[in-house]
XYZ file of C-alpha atoms in Angstrom:
318
model
C 0.000 0.000 0.000
C 0.984 3.606 -0.604
C -0.277 6.137 1.938
C -0.787 9.551 0.329
C -0.675 12.436 2.821
C -1.907 15.930 2.054
C -4.751 18.225 1.192
C -8.152 17.514 -0.309
C -10.077 20.513 -1.575
C -12.571 21.848 -4.053
C -11.206 23.343 -7.263
C -13.660 25.974 -8.429
C -12.951 26.542 -12.120
C -13.975 30.021 -13.170
C -14.649 31.160 -16.722
C -15.593 34.684 -17.713
C -18.823 35.011 -19.706
C -18.987 38.529 -21.061
C -18.610 41.594 -18.858
C -21.125 40.814 -16.117
C -21.089 37.048 -15.618
C -18.751 34.198 -14.671
C -19.531 30.499 -14.832
C -18.101 28.063 -12.298
C -17.511 24.334 -12.108
C -16.698 22.606 -8.806
C -14.284 19.672 -9.011
C -12.677 17.507 -6.346
C -8.979 18.328 -6.186
C -5.764 18.965 -4.356
C -2.388 17.738 -5.554
C -2.048 14.815 -3.078
C -5.730 13.963 -3.596
C -5.030 13.656 -7.330
C -1.974 11.496 -6.677
C -4.049 9.087 -4.584
C -6.630 8.723 -7.350
C -3.895 8.396 -9.954
C -2.274 5.551 -8.031
C -5.600 3.757 -7.630
C -6.295 4.050 -11.355
C -2.882 2.527 -12.009
C -3.778 -0.523 -9.940
C -1.815 0.320 -6.788
C -3.496 -0.196 -3.413
C -3.705 3.294 -1.966
C -5.036 5.087 1.108
C -5.357 8.792 1.857
C -4.452 10.618 5.074
C -6.037 14.047 5.417
C -8.448 16.169 7.374
C -11.845 16.037 5.650
C -14.741 18.334 6.467
C -18.174 17.080 7.393
C -19.655 19.774 5.148
C -21.224 19.140 1.751
C -17.904 19.520 -0.055
C -16.151 17.170 2.358
C -18.770 14.489 1.759
C -18.241 14.948 -1.968
C -14.461 14.525 -1.582
C -14.826 11.381 0.547
C -17.309 9.879 -1.913
C -14.940 10.559 -4.802
C -12.116 8.718 -3.037
C -14.375 5.760 -2.320
C -15.584 5.600 -5.925
C -11.977 5.536 -7.152
C -11.033 2.730 -4.757
C -8.825 4.799 -2.448
C -8.849 3.593 1.163
C -10.530 5.965 3.619
C -9.331 4.414 6.882
C -6.928 7.302 7.556
C -9.359 10.168 6.941
C -9.878 12.482 9.919
C -13.373 13.985 9.946
C -13.802 17.518 11.261
C -16.413 20.271 11.430
C -13.979 22.761 9.905
C -14.860 23.895 6.353
C -13.354 22.563 3.143
C -10.673 24.528 1.321
C -11.818 26.205 -1.900
C -9.277 26.825 -4.654
C -10.260 29.250 -7.402
C -8.723 28.099 -10.696
C -8.522 30.213 -13.842
C -6.513 28.995 -16.816
C -4.429 31.215 -19.066
C -4.659 31.181 -22.857
C -1.911 28.531 -23.035
C -3.644 26.244 -20.540
C -1.555 27.065 -17.476
C -3.626 27.169 -14.263
C -3.628 30.141 -11.874
C -4.747 29.385 -8.318
C -6.208 31.459 -5.484
C -6.716 29.521 -2.245
C -9.350 30.157 0.419
C -8.478 27.799 3.238
C -7.469 29.499 6.487
C -8.637 27.241 9.313
C -9.943 24.624 6.888
C -10.179 20.880 7.447
C -7.147 19.868 5.404
C -4.889 22.213 7.411
C -6.149 21.160 10.842
C -4.485 17.736 11.197
C -2.551 17.516 14.476
C -0.059 15.073 15.971
C -2.827 13.497 18.063
C -4.626 12.532 14.842
C -1.760 10.317 13.653
C -2.094 6.580 14.256
C 0.352 5.193 16.816
C 1.567 2.668 14.268
C 1.129 2.214 10.532
C 0.331 -1.134 8.891
C 3.363 -3.186 7.912
C 2.220 -3.349 4.288
C 2.718 0.384 3.704
C 5.634 0.583 1.268
C 5.615 4.324 0.703
C 4.375 7.645 2.021
C 3.919 10.686 -0.196
C 3.847 14.355 0.766
C 3.520 17.515 -1.263
C 2.091 20.936 -1.943
C 1.019 23.435 0.698
C 0.223 20.850 3.404
C 3.990 20.672 3.974
C 4.131 24.340 4.916
C 0.898 25.437 6.624
C 0.190 24.666 10.264
C -0.547 22.560 12.172
C -0.645 19.964 9.370
C 2.921 20.750 8.197
C 4.443 19.857 11.558
C 2.192 16.806 11.809
C 3.233 15.417 8.448
C 6.902 16.257 9.065
C 6.772 14.188 12.256
C 5.284 11.275 10.328
C 7.943 11.571 7.626
C 10.694 11.509 10.257
C 9.133 8.516 11.963
C 9.017 6.484 8.738
C 12.369 7.669 7.321
C 14.411 4.619 6.315
C 11.538 2.249 7.034
C 9.725 2.851 3.754
C 9.944 5.098 0.705
C 9.182 8.754 1.414
C 8.289 10.573 -1.799
C 8.005 14.372 -1.828
C 6.580 16.657 -4.504
C 8.056 20.142 -3.997
C 4.977 21.678 -5.673
C 5.623 25.235 -4.469
C 2.407 27.237 -3.926
C 3.267 30.936 -3.533
C -0.435 31.832 -3.626
C -0.832 29.937 -0.334
C 2.505 30.623 1.347
C 4.002 33.785 -0.105
C 7.013 33.760 2.240
C 9.508 31.681 0.269
C 12.008 31.701 3.139
C 9.353 30.233 5.409
C 8.415 27.716 2.745
C 12.050 26.663 2.359
C 12.434 26.054 6.087
C 9.196 24.069 6.244
C 9.905 22.027 3.122
C 13.438 21.095 4.170
C 11.970 19.002 6.976
C 10.587 16.766 4.245
C 13.567 16.936 1.909
C 15.793 15.502 4.640
C 13.548 12.457 5.018
C 12.865 11.912 1.307
C 13.863 8.874 -0.712
C 12.569 10.525 -3.883
C 11.837 14.159 -4.736
C 9.774 15.221 -7.721
C 9.566 18.875 -8.786
C 8.898 21.028 -11.819
C 11.221 23.594 -13.342
C 8.730 26.218 -12.134
C 9.052 24.900 -8.566
C 12.821 25.319 -8.781
C 12.537 28.824 -10.231
C 10.025 30.040 -7.632
C 11.621 28.361 -4.622
C 15.033 29.919 -5.239
C 13.993 33.055 -7.100
C 15.849 31.931 -10.209
C 19.170 31.689 -8.377
C 19.616 27.924 -8.832
C 19.642 25.873 -12.000
C 17.764 22.575 -12.147
C 21.057 20.707 -11.773
C 21.996 22.808 -8.738
C 18.608 22.203 -7.098
C 18.917 18.466 -7.749
C 22.408 18.447 -6.240
C 21.033 20.146 -3.129
C 18.250 17.586 -2.794
C 20.646 14.677 -3.277
C 22.865 16.185 -0.593
C 19.809 16.285 1.702
C 19.634 12.502 1.312
C 17.284 11.827 -1.614
C 18.179 8.790 -3.703
C 16.343 9.986 -6.812
C 15.394 13.505 -7.930
C 13.133 14.079 -10.932
C 12.449 17.497 -12.443
C 9.807 17.983 -15.130
C 10.051 20.753 -17.716
C 6.695 20.649 -19.465
C 7.090 20.344 -23.228
C 10.847 19.814 -22.820
C 10.404 16.512 -20.973
C 11.954 15.449 -17.677
C 15.379 14.844 -16.166
C 16.327 12.548 -13.306
C 19.374 12.809 -11.064
C 20.857 10.121 -8.820
C 24.200 8.764 -7.664
C 24.391 7.029 -11.053
C 24.302 10.355 -12.913
C 21.557 12.130 -14.835
C 19.271 11.110 -17.675
C 16.576 12.944 -19.641
C 13.580 11.923 -21.724
C 11.607 14.112 -24.148
C 7.948 14.940 -23.652
C 5.298 13.282 -25.795
C 3.994 15.436 -28.643
C 0.308 16.056 -27.869
C -2.284 18.777 -28.223
C -2.486 20.337 -24.757
C -5.978 21.056 -23.400
C -4.658 22.200 -20.024
C -1.899 21.183 -17.617
C -4.017 20.743 -14.473
C -2.918 17.527 -12.769
C 0.045 16.860 -15.056
C 2.599 16.895 -12.234
C 0.356 14.771 -10.024
C 0.017 12.253 -12.845
C 3.778 12.144 -13.263
C 4.304 11.591 -9.529
C 1.677 8.836 -9.342
C 3.093 7.095 -12.408
C 6.635 7.121 -10.994
C 5.441 5.480 -7.778
C 3.149 3.016 -9.537
C 5.863 1.838 -11.901
C 8.312 1.408 -9.026
C 5.695 -0.664 -7.192
C 4.874 -2.812 -10.218
C 8.542 -3.562 -10.909
C 9.292 -4.494 -7.290
C 11.485 -1.425 -6.697
C 9.389 0.530 -4.209
C 12.014 0.342 -1.476
C 14.685 2.890 -0.494
C 17.608 0.639 -1.335
C 16.090 -0.500 -4.628
C 15.586 3.105 -5.706
C 19.170 3.920 -4.730
C 20.374 1.020 -6.883
C 18.546 2.073 -10.071
C 20.863 2.409 -13.055
C 20.360 5.053 -15.741
C 18.621 2.617 -18.101
C 16.029 1.729 -15.468
C 15.550 5.395 -14.587
C 15.046 6.258 -18.266
C 12.283 3.635 -18.512
C 10.700 5.034 -15.365
C 10.700 8.563 -16.799
C 9.303 7.370 -20.123
C 6.353 5.734 -18.362
C 5.600 8.812 -16.264
C 5.927 11.068 -19.311
C 3.461 8.915 -21.249
C 1.004 9.134 -18.359
C 1.301 12.928 -18.081
C 0.798 13.329 -21.842
C -2.627 11.719 -21.524
C -3.677 14.039 -18.705
C -2.688 17.247 -20.516
C -4.569 16.121 -23.614
C -7.914 16.289 -21.791
C -9.696 18.719 -19.513
C -8.781 18.931 -15.835
C -7.033 16.450 -13.579
C -8.375 13.357 -15.359
C -5.546 10.946 -14.610
C -5.067 7.868 -16.822
C -5.474 4.170 -16.164
C -2.842 1.523 -16.812
C -4.711 0.402 -19.925
C -4.709 3.932 -21.331
C -0.965 4.322 -20.807
C -0.261 0.919 -22.343
C -2.424 1.759 -25.360
C -0.710 5.110 -25.886
C 2.717 3.495 -25.663
C 1.770 0.824 -28.173
C 0.448 3.443 -30.612
C 3.725 5.363 -30.393
C 5.701 2.212 -31.208
C 3.410 1.128 -34.032
């Protein structure tokens, strides 16, 4: 099992209709929430750890997880409201976010909410996005990451959210708690640019993360593809050529696909990840890139199934 830890929220997609009207569409979301669903769709047994509101939106989020086959045994129910994220996409499909979540359910998780022990069959924990940096959930998840460090894979998505935590120095301090427990770190080139204000290159950021203790660092660059860094060196793969509808959920898809492929190949273990050679890492990146290409070719965070990825790979080789 993979235990995904992080926020669950409502993405409210807003579209302008003339000068006096806007239309909205409410969708279940949150980066870790998407990763959990992505893993389930890829056939990996998955559970989700988060604070979930008892309000109408919270019930909707919990029902969505159940329908996708994600385990709900780690959900913490609360009377706090659900976070609402306003999403507007630019002309090139890039999403812009505005979060409304102070005091919300997904931020309220405390140390007392953590189980005393985790099941022995949990092979990996994932963390990411703003739940690493806001309190009290950031401290709660950091404690869990420290507890499980070395005992299972800890996978971290940097996923910097300046619209939630505008203080990048504060974000850096909070996120480093997770970087120092991580087996694998996934980030985008935008994450690297925002986190360090353009002062570090992708290679420099990867070197920093490897020095923190990560065994594998993967950085995505949108249409340019992705590059992985490890003790074995670095390797890159190109992106698939597709017509992009929007990029919502692309990074979450990539993260889920990395973890799923490691699980399916029997490599979801810290030492196995450390031992990956460049050929194996290239195959891993190619699979995750194929998965992300499917997501960006359709509206919203509609993550692919194993069958869809296999079919797209076969069509490319035909």
